[in-house]
Amino acid sequence: MTFAKCYLTIRIDVRFLDFYGLTPVATSVISTSSRPMKAITFQGIQSLAYEDIPDPGLLDSTDAIIRVTAAGICGSDLHPYFGREQGLDVGTVMGHELLGEVVEVGSDVRNFSIGDIGVAPFTTNCGSCFFCRSGLTARCETGQLFGWIENGLGLHGTQAEFVRVPMADSTLVVVPDGLDEGVALLAGDILSTAAFGAELAGVQTGDLVVVVGCGPVGLLSIRAAREKGAHQVVAVDSVVSRLKLARRFGAIPVNFKTEEAFEVVMACSEGRGADCAIEAVGSPEATRTAAELLRFGGS
């Protein structure tokens, strides 16, 4: 996989199958009322299928159908796969990151036409409820998460040839001409997550920022902090390949197995600690490390 999450062309790229350990064999019964498409579906804990399922159709006048040209594999896809999250229905199409071509639109869709290239976040949004108006579209009162169907209710995911996008006018974003699809795909989840992390941390020009965790979100957090004017970024991880990428992204890499992150941060800050910390792991240990590296009054 690439440093910023493998973006994949569904129709021809077998890296999806390699990642999940799947064999490209159709296993499901094909509906006679719809064309078949390839998709990766959840079959239970540590069990997925690469199979033929019916194409999605328009269910609402605000829907759009997207022919997926690139989709991402997110770390959170592994939560139901390993049973860390329960309730996902067998047969649910996996994934929540997509970029693709609009091939069909409902009668009330105004912002998109057939042939447009769009990218979507991991949740749908109406654009008009309290949370959407507040900029918290992931908390939309009528939003749904791509790739989560529970007890028959929900929305199929994006690791398929076609995806139905509800509330398309507010959920989809047009991709500008000339923008690489791999770059555009990042905007739907990990880049926006990283940018929001830098925003919540309050990164300002001249700050010393610590990023704990150099996975895809952490690496993009380095870039986000730099874009907001950070003077120095210290990146903490133990995976050598990730730390090499962190250096390329402009950070000071610290391998916590062989170095003391505290000493590095103190040396960079005249003994004060970091102005801001971005924790990009999601574990109590990483959160504790980030807090310990902050100066008094840091964020």
PDB file of N, CA and C in Angstrom, residues 124-143 167 169-171:
ATOM      1  N   THR A 124     -23.176  10.604   4.510  1.00  0.00           N
ATOM      2  CA  THR A 124     -24.022  11.489   3.723  1.00  0.00           C
ATOM      3  C   THR A 124     -24.480  12.642   4.608  1.00  0.00           C
ATOM      4  N   ASN A 125     -24.925  13.715   3.983  1.00  0.00           N
ATOM      5  CA  ASN A 125     -25.421  14.846   4.782  1.00  0.00           C
ATOM      6  C   ASN A 125     -26.437  15.645   3.992  1.00  0.00           C
ATOM      7  N   CYS A 126     -27.376  16.243   4.735  1.00  0.00           N
ATOM      8  CA  CYS A 126     -28.470  16.978   4.105  1.00  0.00           C
ATOM      9  C   CYS A 126     -28.092  18.412   3.764  1.00  0.00           C
ATOM     10  N   GLY A 127     -27.118  18.970   4.480  1.00  0.00           N
ATOM     11  CA  GLY A 127     -26.679  20.334   4.237  1.00  0.00           C
ATOM     12  C   GLY A 127     -27.537  21.401   4.868  1.00  0.00           C
ATOM     13  N   SER A 128     -28.620  21.025   5.554  1.00  0.00           N
ATOM     14  CA  SER A 128     -29.538  22.050   6.053  1.00  0.00           C
ATOM     15  C   SER A 128     -29.920  21.910   7.521  1.00  0.00           C
ATOM     16  N   CYS A 129     -29.634  20.777   8.158  1.00  0.00           N
ATOM     17  CA  CYS A 129     -29.995  20.622   9.574  1.00  0.00           C
ATOM     18  C   CYS A 129     -29.050  21.439  10.456  1.00  0.00           C
ATOM     19  N   PHE A 130     -29.309  21.465  11.759  1.00  0.00           N
ATOM     20  CA  PHE A 130     -28.493  22.250  12.692  1.00  0.00           C
ATOM     21  C   PHE A 130     -27.023  21.893  12.584  1.00  0.00           C
ATOM     22  N   PHE A 131     -26.725  20.595  12.577  1.00  0.00           N
ATOM     23  CA  PHE A 131     -25.325  20.177  12.573  1.00  0.00           C
ATOM     24  C   PHE A 131     -24.651  20.480  11.239  1.00  0.00           C
ATOM     25  N   CYS A 132     -25.359  20.295  10.143  1.00  0.00           N
ATOM     26  CA  CYS A 132     -24.780  20.636   8.840  1.00  0.00           C
ATOM     27  C   CYS A 132     -24.507  22.133   8.742  1.00  0.00           C
ATOM     28  N   ARG A 133     -25.449  22.947   9.213  1.00  0.00           N
ATOM     29  CA  ARG A 133     -25.239  24.396   9.177  1.00  0.00           C
ATOM     30  C   ARG A 133     -24.086  24.815  10.079  1.00  0.00           C
ATOM     31  N   SER A 134     -23.796  24.005  11.101  1.00  0.00           N
ATOM     32  CA  SER A 134     -22.690  24.297  12.019  1.00  0.00           C
ATOM     33  C   SER A 134     -21.356  23.756  11.516  1.00  0.00           C
ATOM     34  N   GLY A 135     -21.367  23.146  10.348  1.00  0.00           N
ATOM     35  CA  GLY A 135     -20.137  22.595   9.792  1.00  0.00           C
ATOM     36  C   GLY A 135     -19.816  21.198  10.269  1.00  0.00           C
ATOM     37  N   LEU A 136     -20.722  20.582  11.025  1.00  0.00           N
ATOM     38  CA  LEU A 136     -20.506  19.229  11.545  1.00  0.00           C
ATOM     39  C   LEU A 136     -21.332  18.244  10.720  1.00  0.00           C
ATOM     40  N   THR A 137     -21.013  18.155   9.447  1.00  0.00           N
ATOM     41  CA  THR A 137     -21.828  17.351   8.542  1.00  0.00           C
ATOM     42  C   THR A 137     -21.790  15.865   8.877  1.00  0.00           C
ATOM     43  N   ALA A 138     -20.736  15.406   9.546  1.00  0.00           N
ATOM     44  CA  ALA A 138     -20.677  13.995   9.935  1.00  0.00           C
ATOM     45  C   ALA A 138     -21.716  13.658  10.995  1.00  0.00           C
ATOM     46  N   ARG A 139     -22.299  14.691  11.622  1.00  0.00           N
ATOM     47  CA  ARG A 139     -23.356  14.491  12.619  1.00  0.00           C
ATOM     48  C   ARG A 139     -24.725  14.865  12.075  1.00  0.00           C
ATOM     49  N   CYS A 140     -24.864  14.890  10.765  1.00  0.00           N
ATOM     50  CA  CYS A 140     -26.143  15.228  10.137  1.00  0.00           C
ATOM     51  C   CYS A 140     -27.274  14.412  10.747  1.00  0.00           C
ATOM     52  N   GLU A 141     -28.399  15.077  10.992  1.00  0.00           N
ATOM     53  CA  GLU A 141     -29.528  14.427  11.652  1.00  0.00           C
ATOM     54  C   GLU A 141     -30.141  13.313  10.805  1.00  0.00           C
ATOM     55  N   THR A 142     -29.949  13.365   9.499  1.00  0.00           N
ATOM     56  CA  THR A 142     -30.490  12.318   8.626  1.00  0.00           C
ATOM     57  C   THR A 142     -29.386  11.604   7.846  1.00  0.00           C
ATOM     58  N   GLY A 143     -28.143  11.816   8.237  1.00  0.00           N
ATOM     59  CA  GLY A 143     -27.018  11.231   7.525  1.00  0.00           C
ATOM     60  C   GLY A 143     -26.871   9.735   7.771  1.00  0.00           C
ATOM     61  N   MET A 167     -28.825  12.118  -0.985  1.00  0.00           N
ATOM     62  CA  MET A 167     -28.626  13.556  -0.759  1.00  0.00           C
ATOM     63  C   MET A 167     -27.382  14.036  -1.508  1.00  0.00           C
ATOM     64  N   ASP A 169     -26.607  16.289  -3.725  1.00  0.00           N
ATOM     65  CA  ASP A 169     -26.214  17.690  -3.873  1.00  0.00           C
ATOM     66  C   ASP A 169     -25.345  18.181  -2.725  1.00  0.00           C
ATOM     67  N   SER A 170     -25.610  17.696  -1.521  1.00  0.00           N
ATOM     68  CA  SER A 170     -24.836  18.149  -0.363  1.00  0.00           C
ATOM     69  C   SER A 170     -23.764  17.160   0.062  1.00  0.00           C
ATOM     70  N   THR A 171     -23.868  15.909  -0.376  1.00  0.00           N
ATOM     71  CA  THR A 171     -22.879  14.897   0.013  1.00  0.00           C
ATOM     72  C   THR A 171     -21.675  14.891  -0.919  1.00  0.00           C
TER      73      THR A 171
END
